[in-house]
């Protein structure tokens, strides 16, 4: 009973903080838009509904998706340091975005599409390499992801070497730092259904996800077809993560930081902790976006802010005498 009350309080606090961050993101920016102007000034209303509101909704959904997906990766890989990088999602998306810039003009829609395809293809290759190996298991899948990540990074460096330093290289580098500056209503509407599809699949498989966090033999004894369920869960998490990355560029630390915060608060690994990680990710990314567009004369790439927030937290976590993962 005490545990349930504590979980309810934590969810209520996290939800209130997320709502507060959402409202703050709506009113804070380079150009202030008072609520009263939305009904009296057509220009202010157009800016709010086509730019400011979609950007805020994208930051919330991206943070929630990265928090949930990061928690799922850590559960499935049984590794508190697991992230989209571990199976090549981020590096594959970077290669796809670079290819769009170099060979197809680098339009917003084209870059997003190629980034998504690159991330998804990288995961498919990692899963295929793992399946072809004589050794099965989490360690083999992680090694396959490391191989794919290394190959993708090599291809990306080669693309950077051949890119025009004044135009193409700058576009590639800016994309890898992440930004919500290009988010519009049409881009949000194209992106959000795929994020929701990935999250809905993860929520539907919540029991299997928790059982995948056990030893393989134990999971099989409890009726989970590990050989098929693990790739299915990873593809759903990749669908949500890859869609976010394709729309915003690379966003560091949120998928790693939010699950740690949720587990520190709940001291458990139930699915409710995964949902709490999503709320923490949403609040963190909303606040990071507010800082990115308000603390400087020009907008700061979002990954700089998230790294400045995430690195000290992980350093503090390392210095703790007791951790959740021993």
PDB file of C-alpha atoms in Angstrom:
ATOM      1  CA  UNK A   1       0.000   0.000   0.000  1.00  0.00           C
ATOM      2  CA  UNK A   2       2.810   2.411   0.917  1.00  0.00           C
ATOM      3  CA  UNK A   3       4.586   1.579  -2.346  1.00  0.00           C
ATOM      4  CA  UNK A   4       1.435   2.274  -4.377  1.00  0.00           C
ATOM      5  CA  UNK A   5       0.890   5.606  -2.609  1.00  0.00           C
ATOM      6  CA  UNK A   6       4.506   6.583  -3.239  1.00  0.00           C
ATOM      7  CA  UNK A   7       4.212   5.684  -6.919  1.00  0.00           C
ATOM      8  CA  UNK A   8       1.005   7.700  -7.222  1.00  0.00           C
ATOM      9  CA  UNK A   9       2.646  10.734  -5.608  1.00  0.00           C
ATOM     10  CA  UNK A  10       5.681  10.434  -7.892  1.00  0.00           C
ATOM     11  CA  UNK A  11       3.470  10.222 -10.977  1.00  0.00           C
ATOM     12  CA  UNK A  12       1.423  13.211  -9.854  1.00  0.00           C
ATOM     13  CA  UNK A  13       4.548  15.305  -9.232  1.00  0.00           C
ATOM     14  CA  UNK A  14       6.130  14.237 -12.546  1.00  0.00           C
ATOM     15  CA  UNK A  15       2.924  15.005 -14.423  1.00  0.00           C
ATOM     16  CA  UNK A  16       2.628  18.449 -12.799  1.00  0.00           C
ATOM     17  CA  UNK A  17       6.254  19.249 -13.626  1.00  0.00           C
ATOM     18  CA  UNK A  18       5.733  18.137 -17.224  1.00  0.00           C
ATOM     19  CA  UNK A  19       2.589  20.278 -17.576  1.00  0.00           C
ATOM     20  CA  UNK A  20       4.417  23.255 -16.026  1.00  0.00           C
ATOM     21  CA  UNK A  21       7.337  22.789 -18.438  1.00  0.00           C
ATOM     22  CA  UNK A  22       4.875  22.530 -21.345  1.00  0.00           C
ATOM     23  CA  UNK A  23       3.156  25.812 -20.399  1.00  0.00           C
ATOM     24  CA  UNK A  24       6.505  27.515 -19.830  1.00  0.00           C
ATOM     25  CA  UNK A  25       7.668  26.423 -23.275  1.00  0.00           C
ATOM     26  CA  UNK A  26       4.561  27.978 -24.830  1.00  0.00           C
ATOM     27  CA  UNK A  27       5.204  31.452 -23.419  1.00  0.00           C
ATOM     28  CA  UNK A  28       9.010  31.656 -23.356  1.00  0.00           C
ATOM     29  CA  UNK A  29      10.994  32.302 -26.505  1.00  0.00           C
ATOM     30  CA  UNK A  30      12.822  34.849 -28.572  1.00  0.00           C
ATOM     31  CA  UNK A  31       9.510  36.581 -29.253  1.00  0.00           C
ATOM     32  CA  UNK A  32       7.041  36.828 -26.397  1.00  0.00           C
ATOM     33  CA  UNK A  33       3.437  35.970 -27.273  1.00  0.00           C
ATOM     34  CA  UNK A  34       1.032  37.053 -24.495  1.00  0.00           C
ATOM     35  CA  UNK A  35      -2.106  34.958 -24.217  1.00  0.00           C
ATOM     36  CA  UNK A  36      -4.293  38.017 -24.828  1.00  0.00           C
ATOM     37  CA  UNK A  37      -2.737  38.547 -28.270  1.00  0.00           C
ATOM     38  CA  UNK A  38      -3.856  35.126 -29.499  1.00  0.00           C
ATOM     39  CA  UNK A  39      -7.409  36.388 -29.916  1.00  0.00           C
ATOM     40  CA  UNK A  40      -6.663  39.971 -30.982  1.00  0.00           C
ATOM     41  CA  UNK A  41      -3.566  39.682 -33.172  1.00  0.00           C
ATOM     42  CA  UNK A  42      -3.884  37.363 -36.221  1.00  0.00           C
ATOM     43  CA  UNK A  43      -0.106  37.377 -36.798  1.00  0.00           C
ATOM     44  CA  UNK A  44       0.644  36.341 -33.198  1.00  0.00           C
ATOM     45  CA  UNK A  45      -1.995  33.616 -33.414  1.00  0.00           C
ATOM     46  CA  UNK A  46      -0.508  32.307 -36.676  1.00  0.00           C
ATOM     47  CA  UNK A  47       3.001  32.178 -35.189  1.00  0.00           C
ATOM     48  CA  UNK A  48       1.709  30.475 -32.052  1.00  0.00           C
ATOM     49  CA  UNK A  49      -0.327  27.753 -33.760  1.00  0.00           C
ATOM     50  CA  UNK A  50       2.056  27.033 -36.643  1.00  0.00           C
ATOM     51  CA  UNK A  51       5.405  27.318 -34.843  1.00  0.00           C
ATOM     52  CA  UNK A  52       5.403  27.685 -31.054  1.00  0.00           C
ATOM     53  CA  UNK A  53       2.692  25.107 -30.213  1.00  0.00           C
ATOM     54  CA  UNK A  54       3.975  22.421 -32.664  1.00  0.00           C
ATOM     55  CA  UNK A  55       7.523  22.924 -31.385  1.00  0.00           C
ATOM     56  CA  UNK A  56       6.403  22.471 -27.791  1.00  0.00           C
ATOM     57  CA  UNK A  57       4.318  19.388 -28.646  1.00  0.00           C
ATOM     58  CA  UNK A  58       7.278  17.922 -30.541  1.00  0.00           C
ATOM     59  CA  UNK A  59       9.626  18.505 -27.599  1.00  0.00           C
ATOM     60  CA  UNK A  60       7.169  16.810 -25.231  1.00  0.00           C
ATOM     61  CA  UNK A  61       6.531  13.803 -27.476  1.00  0.00           C
ATOM     62  CA  UNK A  62      10.233  13.462 -28.362  1.00  0.00           C
ATOM     63  CA  UNK A  63      11.288  13.548 -24.713  1.00  0.00           C
ATOM     64  CA  UNK A  64       8.600  11.050 -23.705  1.00  0.00           C
ATOM     65  CA  UNK A  65       9.521   8.703 -26.569  1.00  0.00           C
ATOM     66  CA  UNK A  66      13.257   8.890 -25.861  1.00  0.00           C
ATOM     67  CA  UNK A  67      12.676   8.302 -22.138  1.00  0.00           C
ATOM     68  CA  UNK A  68      10.468   5.258 -22.725  1.00  0.00           C
ATOM     69  CA  UNK A  69      12.658   3.833 -25.504  1.00  0.00           C
ATOM     70  CA  UNK A  70      15.823   4.358 -23.468  1.00  0.00           C
ATOM     71  CA  UNK A  71      14.281   2.547 -20.517  1.00  0.00           C
ATOM     72  CA  UNK A  72      13.204  -0.310 -22.801  1.00  0.00           C
ATOM     73  CA  UNK A  73      16.704  -0.590 -24.292  1.00  0.00           C
ATOM     74  CA  UNK A  74      18.205  -0.767 -20.801  1.00  0.00           C
ATOM     75  CA  UNK A  75      15.698  -3.399 -19.719  1.00  0.00           C
ATOM     76  CA  UNK A  76      16.099  -5.590 -22.806  1.00  0.00           C
ATOM     77  CA  UNK A  77      19.902  -5.353 -22.828  1.00  0.00           C
ATOM     78  CA  UNK A  78      20.036  -5.630 -19.003  1.00  0.00           C
ATOM     79  CA  UNK A  79      22.495  -2.745 -19.109  1.00  0.00           C
ATOM     80  CA  UNK A  80      21.961   0.650 -17.395  1.00  0.00           C
ATOM     81  CA  UNK A  81      24.179   2.304 -20.028  1.00  0.00           C
ATOM     82  CA  UNK A  82      22.196   1.044 -23.012  1.00  0.00           C
ATOM     83  CA  UNK A  83      21.049   3.727 -25.443  1.00  0.00           C
ATOM     84  CA  UNK A  84      20.129   4.078 -29.141  1.00  0.00           C
ATOM     85  CA  UNK A  85      23.857   4.091 -29.913  1.00  0.00           C
ATOM     86  CA  UNK A  86      24.256   0.518 -28.706  1.00  0.00           C
ATOM     87  CA  UNK A  87      22.584  -0.974 -31.789  1.00  0.00           C
ATOM     88  CA  UNK A  88      23.507   1.766 -34.243  1.00  0.00           C
ATOM     89  CA  UNK A  89      20.306   3.822 -34.421  1.00  0.00           C
ATOM     90  CA  UNK A  90      22.016   7.196 -33.969  1.00  0.00           C
ATOM     91  CA  UNK A  91      24.988   6.505 -36.233  1.00  0.00           C
ATOM     92  CA  UNK A  92      22.780   4.998 -38.935  1.00  0.00           C
ATOM     93  CA  UNK A  93      20.484   8.020 -38.830  1.00  0.00           C
ATOM     94  CA  UNK A  94      23.516  10.311 -39.101  1.00  0.00           C
ATOM     95  CA  UNK A  95      24.696   8.480 -42.221  1.00  0.00           C
ATOM     96  CA  UNK A  96      21.214   8.759 -43.729  1.00  0.00           C
ATOM     97  CA  UNK A  97      21.035  12.491 -43.012  1.00  0.00           C
ATOM     98  CA  UNK A  98      24.528  13.038 -44.445  1.00  0.00           C
ATOM     99  CA  UNK A  99      23.581  11.122 -47.595  1.00  0.00           C
ATOM    100  CA  UNK A 100      20.518  13.335 -48.011  1.00  0.00           C
ATOM    101  CA  UNK A 101      22.648  16.481 -47.693  1.00  0.00           C
ATOM    102  CA  UNK A 102      25.381  15.277 -50.063  1.00  0.00           C
ATOM    103  CA  UNK A 103      23.362  13.575 -52.779  1.00  0.00           C
ATOM    104  CA  UNK A 104      19.796  14.872 -52.604  1.00  0.00           C
ATOM    105  CA  UNK A 105      20.025  18.571 -51.754  1.00  0.00           C
ATOM    106  CA  UNK A 106      19.402  18.271 -48.024  1.00  0.00           C
ATOM    107  CA  UNK A 107      15.777  19.418 -47.865  1.00  0.00           C
ATOM    108  CA  UNK A 108      14.013  19.148 -44.523  1.00  0.00           C
ATOM    109  CA  UNK A 109      11.649  16.358 -45.603  1.00  0.00           C
ATOM    110  CA  UNK A 110      14.344  14.475 -47.526  1.00  0.00           C
ATOM    111  CA  UNK A 111      16.834  14.638 -44.652  1.00  0.00           C
ATOM    112  CA  UNK A 112      14.230  13.383 -42.189  1.00  0.00           C
ATOM    113  CA  UNK A 113      13.245  10.489 -44.456  1.00  0.00           C
ATOM    114  CA  UNK A 114      16.818   9.410 -45.113  1.00  0.00           C
ATOM    115  CA  UNK A 115      17.767   9.748 -41.446  1.00  0.00           C
ATOM    116  CA  UNK A 116      14.863   7.518 -40.431  1.00  0.00           C
ATOM    117  CA  UNK A 117      15.747   4.967 -43.122  1.00  0.00           C
ATOM    118  CA  UNK A 118      19.403   4.982 -42.051  1.00  0.00           C
ATOM    119  CA  UNK A 119      18.602   4.383 -38.393  1.00  0.00           C
ATOM    120  CA  UNK A 120      16.137   1.623 -39.155  1.00  0.00           C
ATOM    121  CA  UNK A 121      18.501  -0.054 -41.629  1.00  0.00           C
ATOM    122  CA  UNK A 122      21.319  -0.015 -39.074  1.00  0.00           C
ATOM    123  CA  UNK A 123      19.149  -1.890 -36.568  1.00  0.00           C
ATOM    124  CA  UNK A 124      18.056  -4.420 -39.198  1.00  0.00           C
ATOM    125  CA  UNK A 125      21.709  -5.085 -40.081  1.00  0.00           C
ATOM    126  CA  UNK A 126      22.640  -5.476 -36.398  1.00  0.00           C
ATOM    127  CA  UNK A 127      19.775  -7.942 -35.863  1.00  0.00           C
ATOM    128  CA  UNK A 128      20.715  -9.844 -39.034  1.00  0.00           C
ATOM    129  CA  UNK A 129      24.373 -10.135 -37.977  1.00  0.00           C
ATOM    130  CA  UNK A 130      23.284 -11.380 -34.570  1.00  0.00           C
ATOM    131  CA  UNK A 131      20.961 -13.968 -36.136  1.00  0.00           C
ATOM    132  CA  UNK A 132      23.695 -15.242 -38.489  1.00  0.00           C
ATOM    133  CA  UNK A 133      26.103 -15.807 -35.629  1.00  0.00           C
ATOM    134  CA  UNK A 134      26.486 -19.241 -34.066  1.00  0.00           C
ATOM    135  CA  UNK A 135      26.287 -17.605 -30.647  1.00  0.00           C
ATOM    136  CA  UNK A 136      22.965 -16.165 -29.544  1.00  0.00           C
ATOM    137  CA  UNK A 137      22.131 -13.857 -26.681  1.00  0.00           C
ATOM    138  CA  UNK A 138      22.357 -10.279 -25.510  1.00  0.00           C
ATOM    139  CA  UNK A 139      26.154 -10.079 -25.651  1.00  0.00           C
ATOM    140  CA  UNK A 140      26.164 -11.122 -29.293  1.00  0.00           C
ATOM    141  CA  UNK A 141      23.503  -8.566 -30.163  1.00  0.00           C
ATOM    142  CA  UNK A 142      25.489  -5.840 -28.422  1.00  0.00           C
ATOM    143  CA  UNK A 143      28.629  -6.819 -30.334  1.00  0.00           C
ATOM    144  CA  UNK A 144      26.675  -6.718 -33.605  1.00  0.00           C
ATOM    145  CA  UNK A 145      25.462  -3.232 -32.720  1.00  0.00           C
ATOM    146  CA  UNK A 146      29.025  -2.107 -31.972  1.00  0.00           C
ATOM    147  CA  UNK A 147      30.158  -3.418 -35.366  1.00  0.00           C
ATOM    148  CA  UNK A 148      27.339  -1.608 -37.176  1.00  0.00           C
ATOM    149  CA  UNK A 149      27.991   1.563 -35.181  1.00  0.00           C
ATOM    150  CA  UNK A 150      31.710   1.487 -36.061  1.00  0.00           C
ATOM    151  CA  UNK A 151      31.006   0.925 -39.762  1.00  0.00           C
ATOM    152  CA  UNK A 152      28.413   3.710 -39.843  1.00  0.00           C
ATOM    153  CA  UNK A 153      30.809   6.107 -38.103  1.00  0.00           C
ATOM    154  CA  UNK A 154      33.479   5.291 -40.694  1.00  0.00           C
ATOM    155  CA  UNK A 155      31.058   5.965 -43.544  1.00  0.00           C
ATOM    156  CA  UNK A 156      29.975   9.221 -41.889  1.00  0.00           C
ATOM    157  CA  UNK A 157      33.589  10.406 -41.557  1.00  0.00           C
ATOM    158  CA  UNK A 158      34.197   9.586 -45.211  1.00  0.00           C
ATOM    159  CA  UNK A 159      31.114  11.622 -46.172  1.00  0.00           C
ATOM    160  CA  UNK A 160      32.321  14.549 -44.073  1.00  0.00           C
ATOM    161  CA  UNK A 161      35.706  14.349 -45.782  1.00  0.00           C
ATOM    162  CA  UNK A 162      34.108  14.697 -49.225  1.00  0.00           C
ATOM    163  CA  UNK A 163      31.532  17.341 -48.200  1.00  0.00           C
ATOM    164  CA  UNK A 164      31.770  21.010 -49.152  1.00  0.00           C
ATOM    165  CA  UNK A 165      33.207  22.684 -45.995  1.00  0.00           C
ATOM    166  CA  UNK A 166      31.154  25.858 -46.450  1.00  0.00           C
ATOM    167  CA  UNK A 167      27.714  24.351 -47.078  1.00  0.00           C
ATOM    168  CA  UNK A 168      27.285  20.591 -46.830  1.00  0.00           C
ATOM    169  CA  UNK A 169      29.640  19.960 -43.913  1.00  0.00           C
ATOM    170  CA  UNK A 170      27.995  22.692 -41.840  1.00  0.00           C
ATOM    171  CA  UNK A 171      24.547  21.215 -42.498  1.00  0.00           C
ATOM    172  CA  UNK A 172      25.693  17.736 -41.457  1.00  0.00           C
ATOM    173  CA  UNK A 173      27.342  19.001 -38.266  1.00  0.00           C
ATOM    174  CA  UNK A 174      24.318  21.108 -37.314  1.00  0.00           C
ATOM    175  CA  UNK A 175      21.996  18.128 -37.811  1.00  0.00           C
ATOM    176  CA  UNK A 176      24.113  15.957 -35.503  1.00  0.00           C
ATOM    177  CA  UNK A 177      23.686  18.546 -32.706  1.00  0.00           C
ATOM    178  CA  UNK A 178      19.873  18.500 -32.818  1.00  0.00           C
ATOM    179  CA  UNK A 179      17.379  21.342 -32.924  1.00  0.00           C
ATOM    180  CA  UNK A 180      13.642  22.050 -32.744  1.00  0.00           C
ATOM    181  CA  UNK A 181      13.974  25.220 -34.805  1.00  0.00           C
ATOM    182  CA  UNK A 182      12.593  23.602 -37.980  1.00  0.00           C
ATOM    183  CA  UNK A 183       9.533  22.033 -36.350  1.00  0.00           C
ATOM    184  CA  UNK A 184       6.266  23.194 -37.923  1.00  0.00           C
ATOM    185  CA  UNK A 185       2.688  21.975 -37.694  1.00  0.00           C
ATOM    186  CA  UNK A 186       2.968  19.918 -40.890  1.00  0.00           C
ATOM    187  CA  UNK A 187       6.203  18.276 -39.710  1.00  0.00           C
ATOM    188  CA  UNK A 188       4.636  17.459 -36.345  1.00  0.00           C
ATOM    189  CA  UNK A 189       1.607  15.871 -38.014  1.00  0.00           C
ATOM    190  CA  UNK A 190       3.870  13.742 -40.234  1.00  0.00           C
ATOM    191  CA  UNK A 191       6.023  12.619 -37.325  1.00  0.00           C
ATOM    192  CA  UNK A 192       3.676  12.137 -34.374  1.00  0.00           C
ATOM    193  CA  UNK A 193       1.696   9.125 -35.720  1.00  0.00           C
ATOM    194  CA  UNK A 194       4.870   7.054 -36.094  1.00  0.00           C
ATOM    195  CA  UNK A 195       6.046   7.964 -32.581  1.00  0.00           C
ATOM    196  CA  UNK A 196       2.647   6.997 -31.179  1.00  0.00           C
ATOM    197  CA  UNK A 197       2.686   3.732 -33.151  1.00  0.00           C
ATOM    198  CA  UNK A 198       6.030   2.736 -31.650  1.00  0.00           C
ATOM    199  CA  UNK A 199       4.930   3.689 -28.135  1.00  0.00           C
ATOM    200  CA  UNK A 200       1.601   1.874 -28.502  1.00  0.00           C
ATOM    201  CA  UNK A 201       3.434  -1.304 -29.512  1.00  0.00           C
ATOM    202  CA  UNK A 202       5.747  -1.029 -26.492  1.00  0.00           C
ATOM    203  CA  UNK A 203       2.806  -0.478 -24.159  1.00  0.00           C
ATOM    204  CA  UNK A 204       1.016  -3.493 -25.639  1.00  0.00           C
ATOM    205  CA  UNK A 205       4.084  -5.674 -24.985  1.00  0.00           C
ATOM    206  CA  UNK A 206       4.768  -4.309 -21.497  1.00  0.00           C
ATOM    207  CA  UNK A 207       4.668  -7.743 -19.805  1.00  0.00           C
ATOM    208  CA  UNK A 208       7.065  -9.259 -22.330  1.00  0.00           C
ATOM    209  CA  UNK A 209       9.440  -6.288 -21.985  1.00  0.00           C
ATOM    210  CA  UNK A 210       9.745  -6.787 -18.227  1.00  0.00           C
ATOM    211  CA  UNK A 211      10.305 -10.521 -18.648  1.00  0.00           C
ATOM    212  CA  UNK A 212      13.023  -9.850 -21.224  1.00  0.00           C
ATOM    213  CA  UNK A 213      14.889  -8.125 -18.411  1.00  0.00           C
ATOM    214  CA  UNK A 214      15.285 -11.531 -16.731  1.00  0.00           C
ATOM    215  CA  UNK A 215      17.737 -14.251 -17.702  1.00  0.00           C
ATOM    216  CA  UNK A 216      16.870 -15.842 -21.039  1.00  0.00           C
ATOM    217  CA  UNK A 217      16.059 -19.255 -19.548  1.00  0.00           C
ATOM    218  CA  UNK A 218      13.765 -17.672 -16.964  1.00  0.00           C
ATOM    219  CA  UNK A 219      11.988 -15.623 -19.641  1.00  0.00           C
ATOM    220  CA  UNK A 220      11.434 -18.751 -21.757  1.00  0.00           C
ATOM    221  CA  UNK A 221      10.058 -20.660 -18.785  1.00  0.00           C
ATOM    222  CA  UNK A 222       7.529 -17.855 -18.308  1.00  0.00           C
ATOM    223  CA  UNK A 223       6.327 -18.228 -21.882  1.00  0.00           C
ATOM    224  CA  UNK A 224       8.252 -15.494 -23.726  1.00  0.00           C
ATOM    225  CA  UNK A 225       9.578 -16.452 -27.191  1.00  0.00           C
ATOM    226  CA  UNK A 226      12.839 -14.574 -26.646  1.00  0.00           C
ATOM    227  CA  UNK A 227      14.194 -15.221 -30.144  1.00  0.00           C
ATOM    228  CA  UNK A 228      11.286 -13.348 -31.752  1.00  0.00           C
ATOM    229  CA  UNK A 229      10.134 -11.021 -28.986  1.00  0.00           C
ATOM    230  CA  UNK A 230      13.466  -9.264 -28.391  1.00  0.00           C
ATOM    231  CA  UNK A 231      13.872  -8.123 -32.034  1.00  0.00           C
ATOM    232  CA  UNK A 232      10.198  -7.066 -32.128  1.00  0.00           C
ATOM    233  CA  UNK A 233      10.580  -4.924 -28.990  1.00  0.00           C
ATOM    234  CA  UNK A 234      13.845  -3.423 -30.270  1.00  0.00           C
ATOM    235  CA  UNK A 235      12.237  -2.528 -33.612  1.00  0.00           C
ATOM    236  CA  UNK A 236       9.323  -0.793 -31.866  1.00  0.00           C
ATOM    237  CA  UNK A 237      11.718   1.188 -29.656  1.00  0.00           C
ATOM    238  CA  UNK A 238      13.755   2.012 -32.754  1.00  0.00           C
ATOM    239  CA  UNK A 239      10.625   3.153 -34.591  1.00  0.00           C
ATOM    240  CA  UNK A 240       9.914   5.718 -31.868  1.00  0.00           C
ATOM    241  CA  UNK A 241      13.557   6.750 -31.471  1.00  0.00           C
ATOM    242  CA  UNK A 242      14.341   6.865 -35.176  1.00  0.00           C
ATOM    243  CA  UNK A 243      11.280   8.974 -35.898  1.00  0.00           C
ATOM    244  CA  UNK A 244      12.310  11.510 -33.255  1.00  0.00           C
ATOM    245  CA  UNK A 245      15.897  11.643 -34.515  1.00  0.00           C
ATOM    246  CA  UNK A 246      14.768  12.050 -38.118  1.00  0.00           C
ATOM    247  CA  UNK A 247      12.704  15.119 -37.196  1.00  0.00           C
ATOM    248  CA  UNK A 248      14.999  16.826 -34.687  1.00  0.00           C
ATOM    249  CA  UNK A 249      18.512  15.538 -35.327  1.00  0.00           C
ATOM    250  CA  UNK A 250      20.532  13.748 -32.672  1.00  0.00           C
ATOM    251  CA  UNK A 251      19.502  14.461 -29.070  1.00  0.00           C
ATOM    252  CA  UNK A 252      22.022  13.195 -26.548  1.00  0.00           C
ATOM    253  CA  UNK A 253      21.577  11.959 -22.982  1.00  0.00           C
ATOM    254  CA  UNK A 254      17.750  12.097 -22.685  1.00  0.00           C
ATOM    255  CA  UNK A 255      17.325   8.388 -23.468  1.00  0.00           C
ATOM    256  CA  UNK A 256      20.073   7.611 -20.968  1.00  0.00           C
ATOM    257  CA  UNK A 257      19.285  10.175 -18.262  1.00  0.00           C
ATOM    258  CA  UNK A 258      15.496   9.880 -17.918  1.00  0.00           C
ATOM    259  CA  UNK A 259      15.459   6.121 -17.076  1.00  0.00           C
ATOM    260  CA  UNK A 260      18.107   6.663 -14.385  1.00  0.00           C
ATOM    261  CA  UNK A 261      16.057   9.434 -12.784  1.00  0.00           C
ATOM    262  CA  UNK A 262      12.915   7.276 -12.840  1.00  0.00           C
ATOM    263  CA  UNK A 263      14.665   4.321 -11.211  1.00  0.00           C
ATOM    264  CA  UNK A 264      16.268   6.553  -8.594  1.00  0.00           C
ATOM    265  CA  UNK A 265      12.795   7.809  -7.674  1.00  0.00           C
ATOM    266  CA  UNK A 266      10.960   4.484  -7.655  1.00  0.00           C
ATOM    267  CA  UNK A 267      13.755   2.014  -6.790  1.00  0.00           C
ATOM    268  CA  UNK A 268      12.023  -0.537  -9.009  1.00  0.00           C
ATOM    269  CA  UNK A 269      11.959  -1.836 -12.580  1.00  0.00           C
ATOM    270  CA  UNK A 270       8.207  -2.142 -13.111  1.00  0.00           C
ATOM    271  CA  UNK A 271       6.577  -0.865 -16.281  1.00  0.00           C
ATOM    272  CA  UNK A 272       5.279   2.127 -14.340  1.00  0.00           C
ATOM    273  CA  UNK A 273       8.938   3.123 -13.977  1.00  0.00           C
ATOM    274  CA  UNK A 274       9.279   3.062 -17.762  1.00  0.00           C
ATOM    275  CA  UNK A 275       6.272   5.391 -18.078  1.00  0.00           C
ATOM    276  CA  UNK A 276       7.758   7.651 -15.405  1.00  0.00           C
ATOM    277  CA  UNK A 277      10.977   7.731 -17.440  1.00  0.00           C
ATOM    278  CA  UNK A 278       8.899   9.040 -20.340  1.00  0.00           C
ATOM    279  CA  UNK A 279       7.480  11.863 -18.209  1.00  0.00           C
ATOM    280  CA  UNK A 280      10.966  12.718 -16.937  1.00  0.00           C
ATOM    281  CA  UNK A 281      12.258  12.750 -20.502  1.00  0.00           C
ATOM    282  CA  UNK A 282       9.434  15.021 -21.647  1.00  0.00           C
ATOM    283  CA  UNK A 283       9.999  17.516 -18.827  1.00  0.00           C
ATOM    284  CA  UNK A 284      13.789  17.495 -19.321  1.00  0.00           C
ATOM    285  CA  UNK A 285      13.581  18.070 -23.060  1.00  0.00           C
ATOM    286  CA  UNK A 286      10.975  20.825 -22.715  1.00  0.00           C
ATOM    287  CA  UNK A 287      13.156  22.685 -20.211  1.00  0.00           C
ATOM    288  CA  UNK A 288      16.253  22.105 -22.350  1.00  0.00           C
ATOM    289  CA  UNK A 289      14.482  23.566 -25.376  1.00  0.00           C
ATOM    290  CA  UNK A 290      13.413  26.615 -23.360  1.00  0.00           C
ATOM    291  CA  UNK A 291      17.041  27.187 -22.369  1.00  0.00           C
ATOM    292  CA  UNK A 292      18.299  26.559 -25.899  1.00  0.00           C
ATOM    293  CA  UNK A 293      16.202  29.333 -27.375  1.00  0.00           C
ATOM    294  CA  UNK A 294      16.365  31.879 -24.554  1.00  0.00           C
ATOM    295  CA  UNK A 295      19.824  32.048 -22.938  1.00  0.00           C
ATOM    296  CA  UNK A 296      21.835  33.267 -25.936  1.00  0.00           C
ATOM    297  CA  UNK A 297      21.656  35.801 -28.726  1.00  0.00           C
ATOM    298  CA  UNK A 298      21.181  32.896 -31.151  1.00  0.00           C
ATOM    299  CA  UNK A 299      19.569  29.519 -30.600  1.00  0.00           C
ATOM    300  CA  UNK A 300      21.836  26.858 -29.105  1.00  0.00           C
ATOM    301  CA  UNK A 301      21.689  23.284 -30.477  1.00  0.00           C
ATOM    302  CA  UNK A 302      19.636  21.157 -28.121  1.00  0.00           C
ATOM    303  CA  UNK A 303      22.283  18.456 -27.566  1.00  0.00           C
ATOM    304  CA  UNK A 304      24.635  21.016 -26.038  1.00  0.00           C
ATOM    305  CA  UNK A 305      22.043  21.772 -23.354  1.00  0.00           C
ATOM    306  CA  UNK A 306      21.122  18.137 -22.719  1.00  0.00           C
ATOM    307  CA  UNK A 307      24.805  17.183 -22.459  1.00  0.00           C
ATOM    308  CA  UNK A 308      25.468  19.991 -19.975  1.00  0.00           C
ATOM    309  CA  UNK A 309      22.547  18.719 -17.886  1.00  0.00           C
ATOM    310  CA  UNK A 310      23.243  15.015 -18.288  1.00  0.00           C
ATOM    311  CA  UNK A 311      27.013  14.744 -17.810  1.00  0.00           C
ATOM    312  CA  UNK A 312      27.087  16.170 -14.234  1.00  0.00           C
ATOM    313  CA  UNK A 313      24.165  13.940 -13.220  1.00  0.00           C
ATOM    314  CA  UNK A 314      25.872  10.802 -14.484  1.00  0.00           C
ATOM    315  CA  UNK A 315      29.111  11.888 -12.807  1.00  0.00           C
ATOM    316  CA  UNK A 316      27.212  12.257  -9.517  1.00  0.00           C
ATOM    317  CA  UNK A 317      25.664   8.833 -10.077  1.00  0.00           C
ATOM    318  CA  UNK A 318      29.125   7.342 -10.564  1.00  0.00           C
ATOM    319  CA  UNK A 319      30.343   8.889  -7.302  1.00  0.00           C
ATOM    320  CA  UNK A 320      27.478   7.480  -5.215  1.00  0.00           C
ATOM    321  CA  UNK A 321      28.573   4.754  -2.837  1.00  0.00           C
ATOM    322  CA  UNK A 322      25.393   2.780  -3.519  1.00  0.00           C
ATOM    323  CA  UNK A 323      23.824   2.395  -6.917  1.00  0.00           C
ATOM    324  CA  UNK A 324      20.724   0.711  -8.240  1.00  0.00           C
ATOM    325  CA  UNK A 325      22.659  -1.656 -10.458  1.00  0.00           C
ATOM    326  CA  UNK A 326      24.995  -3.490  -8.148  1.00  0.00           C
TER     327      UNK A 326
END
